[in-house]
mmCIF file of C-alpha atoms and ligand atoms in Angstrom:
data_model
loop_
_atom_site.group_PDB
_atom_site.id
_atom_site.type_symbol
_atom_site.label_atom_id
_atom_site.label_comp_id
_atom_site.label_asym_id
_atom_site.label_seq_id
_atom_site.Cartn_x
_atom_site.Cartn_y
_atom_site.Cartn_z
ATOM 1 C CA MET A 1 -39.543 -19.955 1.488
ATOM 2 C CA GLU A 2 -38.387 -18.050 -1.597
ATOM 3 C CA GLU A 3 -34.621 -17.581 -2.037
ATOM 4 C CA ALA A 4 -33.418 -14.055 -1.235
ATOM 5 C CA LYS A 5 -32.829 -11.944 -4.339
ATOM 6 C CA PRO A 6 -29.084 -11.926 -5.141
ATOM 7 C CA VAL A 7 -27.221 -8.649 -4.598
ATOM 8 C CA PRO A 8 -23.788 -7.407 -5.712
ATOM 9 C CA ARG A 9 -21.012 -7.949 -3.161
ATOM 10 C CA VAL A 10 -17.709 -6.155 -2.670
ATOM 11 C CA GLY A 11 -14.454 -8.091 -3.109
ATOM 12 C CA VAL A 12 -11.082 -6.684 -2.051
ATOM 13 C CA VAL A 13 -8.016 -8.307 -3.599
ATOM 14 C CA VAL A 14 -4.333 -7.510 -3.297
ATOM 15 C CA PHE A 15 -1.444 -7.479 -5.742
ATOM 16 C CA VAL A 16 1.303 -8.311 -3.256
ATOM 17 C CA LEU A 17 4.471 -7.128 -4.995
ATOM 18 C CA LYS A 18 7.947 -8.546 -4.389
ATOM 19 C CA GLY A 19 10.729 -7.673 -6.833
ATOM 20 C CA LYS A 20 9.142 -8.225 -10.268
ATOM 21 C CA SER A 21 6.685 -10.807 -8.934
ATOM 22 C CA VAL A 22 3.145 -11.016 -7.594
ATOM 23 C CA LEU A 23 1.585 -13.571 -5.249
ATOM 24 C CA LEU A 24 -0.953 -15.914 -6.862
ATOM 25 C CA GLY A 25 -2.772 -19.006 -5.667
ATOM 26 C CA ARG A 26 -4.700 -21.671 -7.540
ATOM 27 C CA ARG A 27 -8.349 -21.437 -6.487
ATOM 28 C CA ARG A 28 -10.483 -24.321 -5.291
ATOM 29 C CA SER A 29 -13.572 -22.136 -4.695
ATOM 30 C CA SER A 30 -16.499 -22.782 -7.046
ATOM 31 C CA ILE A 31 -16.058 -19.497 -8.933
ATOM 32 C CA GLY A 32 -12.850 -19.782 -10.948
ATOM 33 C CA ALA A 33 -11.903 -23.231 -9.656
ATOM 34 C CA SER A 34 -8.336 -24.260 -10.630
ATOM 35 C CA THR A 35 -7.424 -20.813 -11.980
ATOM 36 C CA PHE A 36 -4.677 -18.589 -10.552
ATOM 37 C CA ALA A 37 -5.935 -15.588 -8.587
ATOM 38 C CA LEU A 38 -4.891 -12.914 -6.118
ATOM 39 C CA PRO A 39 -5.381 -13.240 -2.367
ATOM 40 C CA GLY A 40 -8.534 -11.468 -1.205
ATOM 41 C CA GLY A 41 -12.132 -11.869 -0.163
ATOM 42 C CA HIS A 42 -15.296 -10.138 0.940
ATOM 43 C CA LEU A 43 -15.426 -6.671 2.471
ATOM 44 C CA GLU A 44 -16.983 -6.932 5.943
ATOM 45 C CA PHE A 45 -19.278 -4.343 7.478
ATOM 46 C CA GLY A 46 -17.295 -1.347 8.790
ATOM 47 C CA GLU A 47 -13.957 -2.250 7.177
ATOM 48 C CA SER A 48 -11.712 -0.009 5.085
ATOM 49 C CA PHE A 49 -10.365 -1.525 1.850
ATOM 50 C CA GLU A 50 -6.883 -1.702 3.406
ATOM 51 C CA GLU A 51 -8.186 -3.413 6.560
ATOM 52 C CA CYS A 52 -10.028 -5.968 4.443
ATOM 53 C CA GLY A 53 -7.003 -6.622 2.201
ATOM 54 C CA ALA A 54 -4.693 -7.051 5.197
ATOM 55 C CA ARG A 55 -7.157 -9.359 6.995
ATOM 56 C CA GLU A 56 -7.771 -11.573 3.943
ATOM 57 C CA LEU A 57 -4.047 -11.752 3.150
ATOM 58 C CA LYS A 58 -3.325 -12.829 6.726
ATOM 59 C CA GLU A 59 -6.207 -15.368 6.852
ATOM 60 C CA GLU A 60 -5.263 -16.954 3.526
ATOM 61 C CA THR A 61 -1.429 -16.819 3.609
ATOM 62 C CA GLY A 62 -0.276 -15.765 7.102
ATOM 63 C CA LEU A 63 1.544 -12.820 5.478
ATOM 64 C CA GLU A 64 1.575 -9.380 7.137
ATOM 65 C CA MET A 65 0.647 -6.664 4.666
ATOM 66 C CA GLY A 66 2.912 -3.604 4.563
ATOM 67 C CA LYS A 67 2.174 -0.273 2.868
ATOM 68 C CA ALA A 68 -0.826 -0.558 0.539
ATOM 69 C CA GLU A 69 -2.435 1.635 -2.113
ATOM 70 C CA TYR A 70 -5.692 1.611 -4.026
ATOM 71 C CA LEU A 71 -5.218 0.693 -7.716
ATOM 72 C CA THR A 72 -8.526 0.241 -9.494
ATOM 73 C CA VAL A 73 -12.029 -1.237 -9.379
ATOM 74 C CA THR A 74 -13.805 -3.628 -11.747
ATOM 75 C CA ASN A 75 -17.409 -4.813 -12.105
ATOM 76 C CA ASN A 76 -17.365 -8.612 -12.465
ATOM 77 C CA LEU A 77 -20.381 -10.712 -13.388
ATOM 78 C CA PHE A 78 -20.388 -14.451 -12.817
ATOM 79 C CA LEU A 79 -23.903 -15.084 -14.108
ATOM 80 C CA ASP A 80 -23.313 -18.462 -15.765
ATOM 81 C CA GLN A 81 -22.431 -20.094 -12.403
ATOM 82 C CA PRO A 82 -24.674 -22.587 -10.583
ATOM 83 C CA LYS A 83 -24.987 -19.817 -7.998
ATOM 84 C CA PRO A 84 -24.771 -16.587 -10.033
ATOM 85 C CA ALA A 85 -22.626 -13.859 -8.464
ATOM 86 C CA HIS A 86 -21.822 -10.195 -9.030
ATOM 87 C CA TYR A 87 -18.718 -8.610 -7.505
ATOM 88 C CA VAL A 88 -17.509 -5.061 -7.431
ATOM 89 C CA THR A 89 -13.829 -5.830 -6.931
ATOM 90 C CA ILE A 90 -11.399 -3.351 -5.406
ATOM 91 C CA PHE A 91 -7.749 -3.936 -6.341
ATOM 92 C CA LEU A 92 -4.975 -2.826 -4.000
ATOM 93 C CA ARG A 93 -1.239 -3.158 -4.334
ATOM 94 C CA ALA A 94 0.939 -3.765 -1.310
ATOM 95 C CA VAL A 95 4.371 -4.767 -0.210
ATOM 96 C CA LEU A 96 5.065 -7.193 2.635
ATOM 97 C CA GLU A 97 5.819 -5.931 6.103
ATOM 98 C CA ASP A 98 8.736 -8.428 6.093
ATOM 99 C CA PRO A 99 9.857 -9.346 2.538
ATOM 100 C CA ASP A 100 11.383 -12.598 3.837
ATOM 101 C CA GLN A 101 8.126 -13.908 5.338
ATOM 102 C CA VAL A 102 7.008 -17.130 3.603
ATOM 103 C CA ALA A 103 3.410 -17.612 2.384
ATOM 104 C CA GLN A 104 1.511 -20.522 3.961
ATOM 105 C CA ASN A 105 -1.575 -22.170 2.517
ATOM 106 C CA LEU A 106 -3.881 -21.543 5.498
ATOM 107 C CA GLU A 107 -7.177 -22.304 3.675
ATOM 108 C CA PRO A 108 -6.361 -25.508 1.759
ATOM 109 C CA ASN A 109 -10.079 -26.058 1.091
ATOM 110 C CA LYS A 110 -10.072 -22.810 -0.952
ATOM 111 C CA CYS A 111 -6.576 -22.812 -2.510
ATOM 112 C CA ASP A 112 -3.984 -25.333 -3.745
ATOM 113 C CA GLY A 113 -1.060 -23.142 -2.623
ATOM 114 C CA TRP A 114 0.657 -19.782 -3.075
ATOM 115 C CA GLY A 115 3.566 -18.834 -5.289
ATOM 116 C CA TRP A 116 5.416 -15.795 -6.651
ATOM 117 C CA TYR A 117 5.100 -15.214 -10.393
ATOM 118 C CA GLU A 118 6.834 -12.639 -12.539
ATOM 119 C CA TRP A 119 4.377 -10.071 -13.952
ATOM 120 C CA ASP A 120 5.002 -10.809 -17.624
ATOM 121 C CA LYS A 121 2.190 -12.043 -19.839
ATOM 122 C CA ASP A 122 4.391 -14.889 -21.082
ATOM 123 C CA LYS A 123 5.540 -15.968 -17.608
ATOM 124 C CA LEU A 124 2.317 -15.788 -15.598
ATOM 125 C CA PRO A 125 0.742 -19.174 -14.769
ATOM 126 C CA GLN A 126 -2.236 -20.362 -16.807
ATOM 127 C CA PRO A 127 -5.136 -20.343 -16.636
ATOM 128 C CA LEU A 128 -5.522 -17.059 -14.764
ATOM 129 C CA PHE A 129 -8.823 -16.257 -13.010
ATOM 130 C CA TRP A 130 -10.703 -14.462 -15.798
ATOM 131 C CA PRO A 131 -10.956 -10.977 -14.168
ATOM 132 C CA LEU A 132 -7.168 -11.108 -13.823
ATOM 133 C CA GLN A 133 -6.707 -12.476 -17.353
ATOM 134 C CA GLU A 134 -8.789 -9.548 -18.622
ATOM 135 C CA MET A 135 -6.495 -7.083 -16.813
ATOM 136 C CA VAL A 136 -3.378 -8.710 -18.285
ATOM 137 C CA ARG A 137 -4.951 -8.628 -21.747
ATOM 138 C CA SER A 138 -5.733 -4.915 -21.398
ATOM 139 C CA GLY A 139 -2.086 -4.190 -20.534
ATOM 140 C CA PHE A 140 -2.710 -3.409 -16.847
ATOM 141 C CA ASN A 141 0.462 -3.185 -14.758
ATOM 142 C CA PRO A 142 0.193 -3.282 -10.929
ATOM 143 C CA PHE A 143 3.771 -2.036 -10.431
ATOM 144 C CA PRO A 144 4.499 1.604 -9.624
HETATM 145 P P1 8DG B 201 -14.152 -14.756 2.559
HETATM 146 O O1 8DG B 201 -15.187 -15.752 2.966
HETATM 147 O O2 8DG B 201 -12.783 -15.077 3.048
HETATM 148 O O3 8DG B 201 -14.565 -13.338 2.780
HETATM 149 O O4 8DG B 201 -14.138 -14.878 0.976
HETATM 150 P P2 8DG B 201 -13.185 -15.654 -0.016
HETATM 151 O O5 8DG B 201 -13.609 -17.052 -0.174
HETATM 152 O O6 8DG B 201 -11.765 -15.412 0.334
HETATM 153 O O7 8DG B 201 -13.570 -14.848 -1.355
HETATM 154 P P3 8DG B 201 -12.895 -14.890 -2.771
HETATM 155 O O8 8DG B 201 -13.755 -15.729 -3.670
HETATM 156 O O9 8DG B 201 -11.454 -15.214 -2.686
HETATM 157 O O10 8DG B 201 -12.996 -13.341 -3.215
HETATM 158 C C1 8DG B 201 -14.234 -12.689 -3.322
HETATM 159 C C2 8DG B 201 -14.563 -12.356 -4.760
HETATM 160 O O11 8DG B 201 -13.719 -11.349 -5.282
HETATM 161 C C3 8DG B 201 -14.415 -13.483 -5.768
HETATM 162 O O12 8DG B 201 -15.396 -14.476 -5.622
HETATM 163 C C4 8DG B 201 -14.536 -12.708 -7.053
HETATM 164 C C5 8DG B 201 -13.781 -11.428 -6.702
HETATM 165 N N1 8DG B 201 -12.435 -11.461 -7.309
HETATM 166 C C6 8DG B 201 -12.146 -10.884 -8.518
HETATM 167 N N2 8DG B 201 -10.843 -11.076 -8.815
HETATM 168 C C7 8DG B 201 -10.297 -11.801 -7.806
HETATM 169 C C8 8DG B 201 -8.993 -12.315 -7.575
HETATM 170 O O13 8DG B 201 -8.031 -12.150 -8.337
HETATM 171 N N3 8DG B 201 -8.814 -13.026 -6.415
HETATM 172 C C9 8DG B 201 -9.845 -13.228 -5.524
HETATM 173 N N4 8DG B 201 -9.578 -13.907 -4.401
HETATM 174 N N5 8DG B 201 -11.091 -12.745 -5.720
HETATM 175 C C10 8DG B 201 -11.317 -12.050 -6.848
HETATM 176 O O14 8DG B 201 -12.972 -10.281 -9.181
HETATM 177 MG MG1 MG B 202 -10.846 -15.274 2.251
HETATM 178 MG MG1 MG B 203 -10.132 -15.502 -1.014
#
């Protein structure tokens, strides 16, 4: 049988803000393997962006998302991959429900671990996942 024609998918990712820092994890997934990226994943049928962000954050880190806001959207092509992909990625920012809650690595097959990194182009870990690197390069700031 012929492979289904690929279609764009919707990603929802969250800048979780704490003090001057954001939460990043080193990816193990095929797209962007070993680069630092935000928590997030695929929008499921019937979900709001906030519901998706909160669910992915909880699944990946155990953290409870507090107040969240929409930030921006980007169109990201990953066409040079073994399995080409196209994501429309929604970026939210959020604080934690409990700022003292500790992030756990609940999907160790997809991530090496989570850490807090100061949002400063010279202090962020390298390499960043390229959509995030592009945002840093353009001067994007997720803080209010
Ligand atoms: P799921 O099965 O849990 O729904 O998916 P996932 O395994 O958690 O998906 P993901 O790859 O983490 O996120 C979906 C897509 O969102 C990802 O393949 C590309 C896009 N995306 C960006 N920027 C970022 C980012 O900073 N972090 C994450 N996690 N995904 C991002 O464009
Ligand atoms: Mg996920
Ligand atoms: Mg994910």
